[in-house]
Amino acid sequence: MSYKICKQTDDRIVLQDTGGFIDFIFGIVLVVLGSGVIYLGWFGYQDTGELLMPLIIALVGCCFFFPVFKVNRLIIDAVNKEIIKTKSWFGITTNKEVITNRSLSLLEMSGFTSGEVEAFFDSNERANHHYSLKFYSYPEWNLSMRSFPAMLDIALFIEQHFDTDLALVVQHKRHKFTAKGLLKNHQITPLPNDSTVKEVGFQEIRVASTRGGIIRQWAVPVSLSMWAIMTSGFLLYLSALEGFTYIPVALQYLLAFIFSFGISFLIIKNYVPNHLKIDHGNLIVKTSLFGARKYPLSEVIGVVNVAKITYLITRKGSEQLAYKIPTKYSYAIHSWLLSFLNK
C-alpha cells in the first residue's frame, strides 16, 4: 500500500492510497463482467426489467477495487496530536485506527530499490525507488510511498508538531535526523577531490550526477546526442532522395534541428555536474544548465544517500544531487557542508 499527499495545510496533512495494480485489474474484470451481464440481461429481461443483480456486480467491482470509490486515507492532525488511518467506501468510513502522540516514540525513514536486475538486462525497464516511514508506536506500522519529497514533508511536519524523535536509515544504520547525527560514526569524512566530488572554487564543490570518471559520465549523453543528429541527417537525406514534397524543405530542417537539439538538451541536462556554493549565509544549488536555487544555511539539514540517490535535504524541500555514487561521497559532502552549518 503506497500513499501520496493529496492535501496539506499548516496543521494537517491528508494522504491517500494510490491503489495497487492487481486491485485495479481485478476491478476492471468485475466491471466488464457486470456490464456484460447487464447487456445480456437487457435482451433477456427487457419486459420485466430485472437488471438489479448485474448492476450490483458492476458496482461491487468499482466499490471494492477502484480508488475513486474505495479510499484509504491517513490524516496527520497537529491540532489534536493524532495520526488517523481510515478506510471508506463511497465516503462512508468503515474502519478507523488512531495513533496518538503519547504512543509514538520514534519515526524512522528509509528507502530501497526494486527491479534493478530487470533494468540491467533491459534498458527499457527502470529501477523503482520506494520510501518508507516506520512508526514506532503500539502497534508498530509502516507507511510506504514513491516520493522522497513527500516522505520528507511528512517527517518534518511530525517533527514540528509532535513530541517524537526522527531517524534516517543509511546503509542499514540508523542515524539521528540532525546535521551532526547524519555523519558517519559521528566522524568527519574528508572531501575526496576526485572526478566524482571536487572542490572547484572558494566554498564551492562540484558533484558528478553519476558514478565514474569524466569520460564515462559524458559517454552516454554524447553518444545519444550523436545518435539524434545522425538520425535527423538520415531522415533529411532520405527525404531528399525520395523527393518528399509534402513538407517544405525549410520546415523539415527546422523539425530536424528541434528534434536533435531537444534530445541533446534533455540528455545532457541530466548529466551536467551539480554545484554547491556557500554565499553570504546561503547555500546555492545549481542542478541544471540554467538557474539555481538558494537555501538559507539555517534551513539546511545535510546530504544523505537514500535508495542509491544522493539528496540535499532542507526544511524547505530536497534536491537530487547524484545517482548511484558511493555512500562515502554523500558523507564527505555532508561533512564539508557541516563546517558551514556550525558557523
mmCIF file of C-alpha atoms in Angstrom:
data_model
loop_
_atom_site.group_PDB
_atom_site.id
_atom_site.type_symbol
_atom_site.label_atom_id
_atom_site.label_comp_id
_atom_site.label_asym_id
_atom_site.label_seq_id
_atom_site.Cartn_x
_atom_site.Cartn_y
_atom_site.Cartn_z
ATOM 1 C CA MET A 1 0.000 0.000 0.000
ATOM 2 C CA SER A 2 1.583 3.293 -1.153
ATOM 3 C CA TYR A 3 0.424 6.780 -0.191
ATOM 4 C CA LYS A 4 0.718 10.252 -1.685
ATOM 5 C CA ILE A 5 -0.073 13.679 -0.230
ATOM 6 C CA CYS A 6 -3.423 14.952 -1.529
ATOM 7 C CA LYS A 7 -3.858 17.920 0.843
ATOM 8 C CA GLN A 8 -1.537 19.799 3.159
ATOM 9 C CA THR A 9 -2.162 22.785 5.431
ATOM 10 C CA ASP A 10 -0.321 24.332 8.375
ATOM 11 C CA ASP A 11 -1.994 21.986 10.879
ATOM 12 C CA ARG A 12 -2.994 18.931 8.826
ATOM 13 C CA ILE A 13 -1.677 16.551 6.159
ATOM 14 C CA VAL A 14 -4.043 14.219 4.314
ATOM 15 C CA LEU A 15 -2.543 11.271 2.423
ATOM 16 C CA GLN A 16 -4.396 8.913 0.104
ATOM 17 C CA ASP A 17 -3.594 5.390 -1.023
ATOM 18 C CA THR A 18 -2.538 5.309 -4.675
ATOM 19 C CA GLY A 19 -4.028 1.797 -5.134
ATOM 20 C CA GLY A 20 -2.458 -1.427 -6.346
ATOM 21 C CA PHE A 21 -2.144 -2.635 -9.932
ATOM 22 C CA ILE A 22 -3.710 -6.035 -9.172
ATOM 23 C CA ASP A 23 -6.688 -4.396 -7.464
ATOM 24 C CA PHE A 24 -7.169 -2.140 -10.468
ATOM 25 C CA ILE A 25 -7.115 -5.045 -12.943
ATOM 26 C CA PHE A 26 -9.456 -7.131 -10.797
ATOM 27 C CA GLY A 27 -11.833 -4.177 -10.572
ATOM 28 C CA ILE A 28 -11.848 -3.852 -14.367
ATOM 29 C CA VAL A 29 -12.658 -7.573 -14.707
ATOM 30 C CA LEU A 30 -15.602 -7.244 -12.343
ATOM 31 C CA VAL A 31 -16.900 -4.119 -14.049
ATOM 32 C CA VAL A 32 -16.621 -5.712 -17.502
ATOM 33 C CA LEU A 33 -18.345 -8.843 -16.182
ATOM 34 C CA GLY A 34 -21.153 -6.816 -14.656
ATOM 35 C CA SER A 35 -21.533 -4.725 -17.800
ATOM 36 C CA GLY A 36 -21.678 -7.875 -19.920
ATOM 37 C CA VAL A 37 -24.373 -9.364 -17.721
ATOM 38 C CA ILE A 38 -26.305 -6.096 -17.932
ATOM 39 C CA TYR A 39 -26.082 -6.228 -21.717
ATOM 40 C CA LEU A 40 -27.323 -9.823 -21.821
ATOM 41 C CA GLY A 41 -29.957 -9.076 -19.208
ATOM 42 C CA TRP A 42 -31.309 -6.215 -21.264
ATOM 43 C CA PHE A 43 -32.212 -8.592 -24.037
ATOM 44 C CA GLY A 44 -33.285 -11.463 -21.773
ATOM 45 C CA TYR A 45 -35.293 -9.497 -19.242
ATOM 46 C CA GLN A 46 -36.333 -6.430 -21.156
ATOM 47 C CA ASP A 47 -40.014 -6.977 -20.428
ATOM 48 C CA THR A 48 -39.586 -7.452 -16.671
ATOM 49 C CA GLY A 49 -36.685 -5.004 -16.200
ATOM 50 C CA GLU A 50 -34.683 -7.293 -13.895
ATOM 51 C CA LEU A 51 -31.309 -5.570 -14.167
ATOM 52 C CA LEU A 52 -30.648 -5.084 -10.460
ATOM 53 C CA MET A 53 -28.297 -8.057 -9.928
ATOM 54 C CA PRO A 54 -25.982 -7.345 -12.920
ATOM 55 C CA LEU A 55 -25.811 -3.712 -11.844
ATOM 56 C CA ILE A 56 -24.795 -4.797 -8.332
ATOM 57 C CA ILE A 57 -21.950 -6.921 -9.776
ATOM 58 C CA ALA A 58 -20.566 -3.930 -11.671
ATOM 59 C CA LEU A 59 -20.875 -1.625 -8.664
ATOM 60 C CA VAL A 60 -19.132 -4.148 -6.407
ATOM 61 C CA GLY A 61 -16.152 -4.141 -8.786
ATOM 62 C CA CYS A 62 -15.981 -0.348 -8.582
ATOM 63 C CA CYS A 63 -16.683 -0.095 -4.867
ATOM 64 C CA PHE A 64 -14.080 -2.561 -3.644
ATOM 65 C CA PHE A 65 -11.268 -2.086 -6.129
ATOM 66 C CA PHE A 66 -11.387 1.341 -7.834
ATOM 67 C CA PRO A 67 -9.599 4.106 -5.869
ATOM 68 C CA VAL A 68 -12.312 6.596 -6.902
ATOM 69 C CA PHE A 69 -14.805 4.633 -4.777
ATOM 70 C CA LYS A 70 -12.528 2.847 -2.285
ATOM 71 C CA VAL A 71 -10.394 5.353 -0.364
ATOM 72 C CA ASN A 72 -7.662 4.606 2.184
ATOM 73 C CA ARG A 73 -6.518 7.787 3.873
ATOM 74 C CA LEU A 74 -4.048 8.832 6.527
ATOM 75 C CA ILE A 75 -4.754 12.071 8.382
ATOM 76 C CA ILE A 76 -1.977 13.683 10.421
ATOM 77 C CA ASP A 77 -3.671 16.208 12.705
ATOM 78 C CA ALA A 78 -1.377 18.629 14.508
ATOM 79 C CA VAL A 79 -4.185 20.299 16.486
ATOM 80 C CA ASN A 80 -5.415 17.128 18.204
ATOM 81 C CA LYS A 81 -1.966 15.481 18.084
ATOM 82 C CA GLU A 82 -3.388 12.440 16.315
ATOM 83 C CA ILE A 83 -2.490 10.257 13.365
ATOM 84 C CA ILE A 84 -5.655 8.685 11.979
ATOM 85 C CA LYS A 85 -5.785 5.866 9.446
ATOM 86 C CA THR A 86 -9.195 5.380 7.781
ATOM 87 C CA LYS A 87 -10.851 3.163 5.169
ATOM 88 C CA SER A 88 -14.006 4.271 3.420
ATOM 89 C CA TRP A 89 -16.288 3.272 0.547
ATOM 90 C CA PHE A 90 -18.372 5.936 -1.202
ATOM 91 C CA GLY A 91 -17.408 8.391 1.531
ATOM 92 C CA ILE A 92 -18.582 6.146 4.378
ATOM 93 C CA THR A 93 -15.804 5.348 6.879
ATOM 94 C CA THR A 94 -15.830 1.678 7.849
ATOM 95 C CA ASN A 95 -12.511 1.332 9.682
ATOM 96 C CA LYS A 96 -10.542 3.802 11.794
ATOM 97 C CA GLU A 97 -7.218 3.422 13.560
ATOM 98 C CA VAL A 98 -5.783 6.165 15.761
ATOM 99 C CA ILE A 99 -2.185 6.617 16.913
ATOM 100 C CA THR A 100 -1.787 9.398 19.468
ATOM 101 C CA ASN A 101 1.235 11.461 20.328
ATOM 102 C CA ARG A 102 1.723 9.602 23.614
ATOM 103 C CA SER A 103 2.246 6.229 21.879
ATOM 104 C CA LEU A 104 4.565 7.431 19.090
ATOM 105 C CA SER A 105 8.165 7.379 20.331
ATOM 106 C CA LEU A 106 10.156 7.315 17.069
ATOM 107 C CA LEU A 107 9.621 7.893 13.361
ATOM 108 C CA GLU A 108 12.161 6.117 11.137
ATOM 109 C CA MET A 109 12.757 6.984 7.470
ATOM 110 C CA SER A 110 14.277 4.548 4.975
ATOM 111 C CA GLY A 111 14.465 3.825 1.260
ATOM 112 C CA PHE A 112 15.104 0.896 -1.046
ATOM 113 C CA THR A 113 15.089 -0.007 -4.744
ATOM 114 C CA SER A 114 13.485 -2.821 -6.744
ATOM 115 C CA GLY A 115 13.673 -4.064 -10.318
ATOM 116 C CA GLU A 116 17.386 -3.387 -10.714
ATOM 117 C CA VAL A 117 18.093 -6.804 -12.260
ATOM 118 C CA GLU A 118 15.414 -6.298 -14.905
ATOM 119 C CA ALA A 119 16.681 -2.796 -15.601
ATOM 120 C CA PHE A 120 20.253 -4.070 -16.021
ATOM 121 C CA PHE A 121 19.293 -6.615 -18.718
ATOM 122 C CA ASP A 122 16.601 -4.490 -20.389
ATOM 123 C CA SER A 123 17.329 -0.807 -20.998
ATOM 124 C CA ASN A 124 13.595 -0.134 -21.378
ATOM 125 C CA GLU A 125 12.995 -1.153 -17.759
ATOM 126 C CA ARG A 126 13.687 1.225 -14.878
ATOM 127 C CA ALA A 127 14.591 0.565 -11.287
ATOM 128 C CA ASN A 128 11.863 1.627 -8.874
ATOM 129 C CA HIS A 129 12.590 3.656 -5.766
ATOM 130 C CA HIS A 130 10.471 3.175 -2.667
ATOM 131 C CA TYR A 131 10.452 5.045 0.613
ATOM 132 C CA SER A 132 9.046 4.064 3.963
ATOM 133 C CA LEU A 133 8.119 5.643 7.280
ATOM 134 C CA LYS A 134 8.109 3.279 10.238
ATOM 135 C CA PHE A 135 6.043 4.404 13.214
ATOM 136 C CA TYR A 136 7.393 3.023 16.483
ATOM 137 C CA SER A 137 4.109 3.006 18.342
ATOM 138 C CA TYR A 138 1.792 0.387 19.744
ATOM 139 C CA PRO A 139 1.157 -1.379 17.465
ATOM 140 C CA GLU A 140 4.017 -0.623 15.063
ATOM 141 C CA TRP A 141 3.117 0.008 11.432
ATOM 142 C CA ASN A 142 4.686 1.246 8.185
ATOM 143 C CA LEU A 143 3.750 3.881 5.634
ATOM 144 C CA SER A 144 5.077 3.381 2.071
ATOM 145 C CA MET A 145 5.329 5.953 -0.702
ATOM 146 C CA ARG A 146 7.084 6.537 -4.029
ATOM 147 C CA SER A 147 8.300 10.085 -3.414
ATOM 148 C CA PHE A 148 11.215 11.191 -1.265
ATOM 149 C CA PRO A 149 9.968 14.820 -1.016
ATOM 150 C CA ALA A 150 6.601 13.544 0.257
ATOM 151 C CA MET A 151 8.316 11.405 2.899
ATOM 152 C CA LEU A 152 10.454 14.365 3.952
ATOM 153 C CA ASP A 153 7.425 16.691 4.200
ATOM 154 C CA ILE A 154 5.625 14.237 6.486
ATOM 155 C CA ALA A 155 8.687 13.699 8.688
ATOM 156 C CA LEU A 156 9.337 17.434 9.099
ATOM 157 C CA PHE A 157 5.658 18.051 9.837
ATOM 158 C CA ILE A 158 5.655 15.414 12.588
ATOM 159 C CA GLU A 159 8.945 16.778 13.964
ATOM 160 C CA GLN A 160 7.418 20.247 14.187
ATOM 161 C CA HIS A 161 4.093 19.337 15.797
ATOM 162 C CA PHE A 162 4.650 16.036 17.626
ATOM 163 C CA ASP A 163 6.817 15.127 20.583
ATOM 164 C CA THR A 164 8.831 12.386 18.899
ATOM 165 C CA ASP A 165 12.307 11.714 17.519
ATOM 166 C CA LEU A 166 13.252 11.282 13.854
ATOM 167 C CA ALA A 167 15.768 8.804 12.453
ATOM 168 C CA LEU A 168 17.071 8.003 8.982
ATOM 169 C CA VAL A 169 18.437 4.626 7.867
ATOM 170 C CA VAL A 170 21.570 4.806 5.688
ATOM 171 C CA GLN A 171 23.272 1.544 4.716
ATOM 172 C CA HIS A 172 21.323 -0.380 7.366
ATOM 173 C CA LYS A 173 22.474 2.010 10.089
ATOM 174 C CA ARG A 174 20.113 4.327 11.933
ATOM 175 C CA HIS A 175 21.141 7.977 12.098
ATOM 176 C CA LYS A 176 19.592 10.704 14.184
ATOM 177 C CA PHE A 177 17.934 13.170 11.834
ATOM 178 C CA THR A 178 20.134 16.160 12.636
ATOM 179 C CA ALA A 179 23.121 17.755 10.936
ATOM 180 C CA LYS A 180 25.591 16.083 13.336
ATOM 181 C CA GLY A 181 23.618 12.851 13.508
ATOM 182 C CA LEU A 182 23.964 12.260 9.752
ATOM 183 C CA LEU A 183 27.757 11.928 9.978
ATOM 184 C CA LYS A 184 29.375 8.518 9.537
ATOM 185 C CA ASN A 185 30.031 7.199 13.057
ATOM 186 C CA HIS A 186 29.940 10.837 14.234
ATOM 187 C CA GLN A 187 33.259 11.435 12.444
ATOM 188 C CA ILE A 188 34.130 13.917 9.691
ATOM 189 C CA THR A 189 34.739 12.342 6.245
ATOM 190 C CA PRO A 190 37.395 14.201 4.186
ATOM 191 C CA LEU A 191 36.474 15.504 0.741
ATOM 192 C CA PRO A 192 37.947 13.126 -1.905
ATOM 193 C CA ASN A 193 38.640 15.811 -4.561
ATOM 194 C CA ASP A 194 38.375 13.364 -7.464
ATOM 195 C CA SER A 195 36.227 13.189 -10.618
ATOM 196 C CA THR A 196 33.062 12.494 -8.586
ATOM 197 C CA VAL A 197 33.316 15.191 -5.898
ATOM 198 C CA LYS A 198 35.793 18.031 -6.171
ATOM 199 C CA GLU A 199 36.334 21.473 -4.727
ATOM 200 C CA VAL A 200 36.325 23.858 -7.709
ATOM 201 C CA GLY A 201 36.375 27.258 -6.046
ATOM 202 C CA PHE A 202 36.177 29.207 -2.814
ATOM 203 C CA GLN A 203 33.477 27.480 -0.704
ATOM 204 C CA GLU A 204 32.213 25.644 -3.795
ATOM 205 C CA ILE A 205 32.222 21.961 -4.772
ATOM 206 C CA ARG A 206 31.181 20.043 -7.874
ATOM 207 C CA VAL A 207 29.213 16.793 -7.620
ATOM 208 C CA ALA A 208 29.048 14.425 -10.607
ATOM 209 C CA SER A 209 25.495 13.310 -11.431
ATOM 210 C CA THR A 210 26.508 9.649 -11.868
ATOM 211 C CA ARG A 211 29.310 7.322 -10.826
ATOM 212 C CA GLY A 212 32.521 7.101 -12.855
ATOM 213 C CA GLY A 213 35.149 9.372 -14.351
ATOM 214 C CA ILE A 214 34.651 12.292 -16.683
ATOM 215 C CA ILE A 215 34.851 10.125 -19.832
ATOM 216 C CA ARG A 216 32.364 7.584 -18.502
ATOM 217 C CA GLN A 217 29.985 10.301 -17.289
ATOM 218 C CA TRP A 218 29.865 12.021 -20.667
ATOM 219 C CA ALA A 219 29.923 8.865 -22.828
ATOM 220 C CA VAL A 220 26.157 8.301 -22.645
ATOM 221 C CA PRO A 221 24.947 11.877 -23.301
ATOM 222 C CA VAL A 222 27.427 12.465 -26.120
ATOM 223 C CA SER A 223 26.589 9.154 -27.812
ATOM 224 C CA LEU A 224 22.834 9.779 -27.563
ATOM 225 C CA SER A 225 23.280 13.312 -28.880
ATOM 226 C CA MET A 226 25.264 11.983 -31.839
ATOM 227 C CA TRP A 227 22.518 9.409 -32.444
ATOM 228 C CA ALA A 228 19.895 12.199 -32.554
ATOM 229 C CA ILE A 229 21.990 14.261 -35.006
ATOM 230 C CA MET A 230 22.714 11.267 -37.253
ATOM 231 C CA THR A 231 19.029 10.240 -37.231
ATOM 232 C CA SER A 232 17.989 13.753 -38.244
ATOM 233 C CA GLY A 233 20.604 13.779 -41.018
ATOM 234 C CA PHE A 234 19.496 10.369 -42.291
ATOM 235 C CA LEU A 235 15.833 11.439 -42.413
ATOM 236 C CA LEU A 236 16.722 14.616 -44.312
ATOM 237 C CA TYR A 237 18.844 12.618 -46.770
ATOM 238 C CA LEU A 238 16.053 10.072 -47.249
ATOM 239 C CA SER A 239 13.520 12.855 -47.778
ATOM 240 C CA ALA A 240 15.670 14.470 -50.471
ATOM 241 C CA LEU A 241 16.364 11.095 -52.120
ATOM 242 C CA GLU A 242 12.689 10.142 -52.301
ATOM 243 C CA GLY A 243 11.556 13.597 -53.356
ATOM 244 C CA PHE A 244 9.322 14.064 -50.307
ATOM 245 C CA THR A 245 7.440 17.319 -51.001
ATOM 246 C CA TYR A 246 4.520 17.159 -48.589
ATOM 247 C CA ILE A 247 6.502 19.154 -46.012
ATOM 248 C CA PRO A 248 8.522 22.177 -47.188
ATOM 249 C CA VAL A 249 12.289 21.739 -47.068
ATOM 250 C CA ALA A 250 12.762 24.659 -44.676
ATOM 251 C CA LEU A 251 10.252 23.142 -42.271
ATOM 252 C CA GLN A 252 11.995 19.753 -42.500
ATOM 253 C CA TYR A 253 15.299 21.328 -41.487
ATOM 254 C CA LEU A 254 13.600 23.170 -38.635
ATOM 255 C CA LEU A 255 11.951 19.979 -37.328
ATOM 256 C CA ALA A 256 15.258 18.089 -37.598
ATOM 257 C CA PHE A 257 17.032 20.823 -35.628
ATOM 258 C CA ILE A 258 14.332 20.852 -32.936
ATOM 259 C CA PHE A 259 14.481 17.047 -32.648
ATOM 260 C CA SER A 260 18.274 16.789 -32.387
ATOM 261 C CA PHE A 261 18.634 19.843 -30.127
ATOM 262 C CA GLY A 262 15.754 18.751 -27.869
ATOM 263 C CA ILE A 263 17.108 15.215 -27.384
ATOM 264 C CA SER A 264 20.629 16.511 -26.757
ATOM 265 C CA PHE A 265 19.438 19.125 -24.260
ATOM 266 C CA LEU A 266 17.302 16.690 -22.258
ATOM 267 C CA ILE A 267 20.079 14.088 -22.075
ATOM 268 C CA ILE A 268 22.981 16.433 -21.341
ATOM 269 C CA LYS A 269 20.946 18.357 -18.730
ATOM 270 C CA ASN A 270 20.692 15.206 -16.607
ATOM 271 C CA TYR A 271 24.448 14.551 -16.766
ATOM 272 C CA VAL A 272 25.756 18.039 -16.034
ATOM 273 C CA PRO A 273 27.632 18.062 -12.693
ATOM 274 C CA ASN A 274 25.823 19.818 -9.866
ATOM 275 C CA HIS A 275 27.403 22.636 -7.873
ATOM 276 C CA LEU A 276 27.062 23.576 -4.208
ATOM 277 C CA LYS A 277 28.294 27.021 -3.173
ATOM 278 C CA ILE A 278 28.215 28.940 0.092
ATOM 279 C CA ASP A 279 27.466 32.625 -0.430
ATOM 280 C CA HIS A 280 26.585 35.177 2.279
ATOM 281 C CA GLY A 281 24.831 32.775 4.621
ATOM 282 C CA ASN A 282 23.059 30.883 1.836
ATOM 283 C CA LEU A 283 23.618 27.585 0.063
ATOM 284 C CA ILE A 284 23.298 27.994 -3.706
ATOM 285 C CA VAL A 285 22.483 24.750 -5.504
ATOM 286 C CA LYS A 286 22.848 24.529 -9.268
ATOM 287 C CA THR A 287 21.396 21.258 -10.574
ATOM 288 C CA SER A 288 20.734 22.178 -14.223
ATOM 289 C CA LEU A 289 22.208 24.079 -17.130
ATOM 290 C CA PHE A 290 20.216 27.172 -16.285
ATOM 291 C CA GLY A 291 19.075 28.539 -12.984
ATOM 292 C CA ALA A 292 19.917 27.798 -9.367
ATOM 293 C CA ARG A 293 18.148 27.566 -6.026
ATOM 294 C CA LYS A 294 19.101 29.337 -2.827
ATOM 295 C CA TYR A 295 18.583 27.963 0.680
ATOM 296 C CA PRO A 296 19.430 29.785 3.923
ATOM 297 C CA LEU A 297 22.017 27.793 5.855
ATOM 298 C CA SER A 298 19.699 27.866 8.863
ATOM 299 C CA GLU A 299 17.197 25.755 6.856
ATOM 300 C CA VAL A 300 19.756 23.180 5.618
ATOM 301 C CA ILE A 301 19.888 19.787 7.358
ATOM 302 C CA GLY A 302 22.507 17.992 5.245
ATOM 303 C CA VAL A 303 23.246 15.464 2.498
ATOM 304 C CA VAL A 304 22.241 11.791 2.590
ATOM 305 C CA ASN A 305 22.259 8.749 0.314
ATOM 306 C CA VAL A 306 18.836 7.067 0.297
ATOM 307 C CA ALA A 307 17.810 4.321 -2.167
ATOM 308 C CA LYS A 308 21.087 4.939 -4.052
ATOM 309 C CA ILE A 309 20.169 8.587 -4.688
ATOM 310 C CA THR A 310 22.140 11.392 -3.053
ATOM 311 C CA TYR A 311 19.810 14.097 -1.731
ATOM 312 C CA LEU A 312 20.318 17.518 -0.244
ATOM 313 C CA ILE A 313 17.661 17.878 2.452
ATOM 314 C CA THR A 314 16.434 21.175 3.848
ATOM 315 C CA ARG A 315 13.390 22.314 5.779
ATOM 316 C CA LYS A 316 12.116 23.885 2.561
ATOM 317 C CA GLY A 317 12.412 20.726 0.435
ATOM 318 C CA SER A 318 15.023 18.482 -1.165
ATOM 319 C CA GLU A 319 17.308 18.404 -4.204
ATOM 320 C CA GLN A 320 18.595 15.322 -6.030
ATOM 321 C CA LEU A 321 22.345 15.708 -6.425
ATOM 322 C CA ALA A 322 23.544 12.385 -7.850
ATOM 323 C CA TYR A 323 22.544 8.813 -8.627
ATOM 324 C CA LYS A 324 24.457 5.643 -7.781
ATOM 325 C CA ILE A 325 27.580 7.247 -6.391
ATOM 326 C CA PRO A 326 29.119 5.501 -3.339
ATOM 327 C CA THR A 327 27.762 6.470 0.071
ATOM 328 C CA LYS A 328 31.208 7.665 1.164
ATOM 329 C CA TYR A 329 30.751 10.668 -1.150
ATOM 330 C CA SER A 330 27.476 11.694 0.487
ATOM 331 C CA TYR A 331 29.207 11.519 3.880
ATOM 332 C CA ALA A 332 32.038 13.671 2.501
ATOM 333 C CA ILE A 333 29.654 16.262 1.024
ATOM 334 C CA HIS A 334 27.734 16.379 4.290
ATOM 335 C CA SER A 335 30.945 16.814 6.277
ATOM 336 C CA TRP A 336 32.002 19.687 4.003
ATOM 337 C CA LEU A 337 28.609 21.307 4.419
ATOM 338 C CA LEU A 338 28.546 20.809 8.198
ATOM 339 C CA SER A 339 31.511 23.114 8.685
ATOM 340 C CA PHE A 340 29.378 25.993 7.369
ATOM 341 C CA LEU A 341 26.225 24.971 9.232
ATOM 342 C CA ASN A 342 28.047 25.283 12.572
ATOM 343 C CA LYS A 343 29.078 28.870 11.890
#
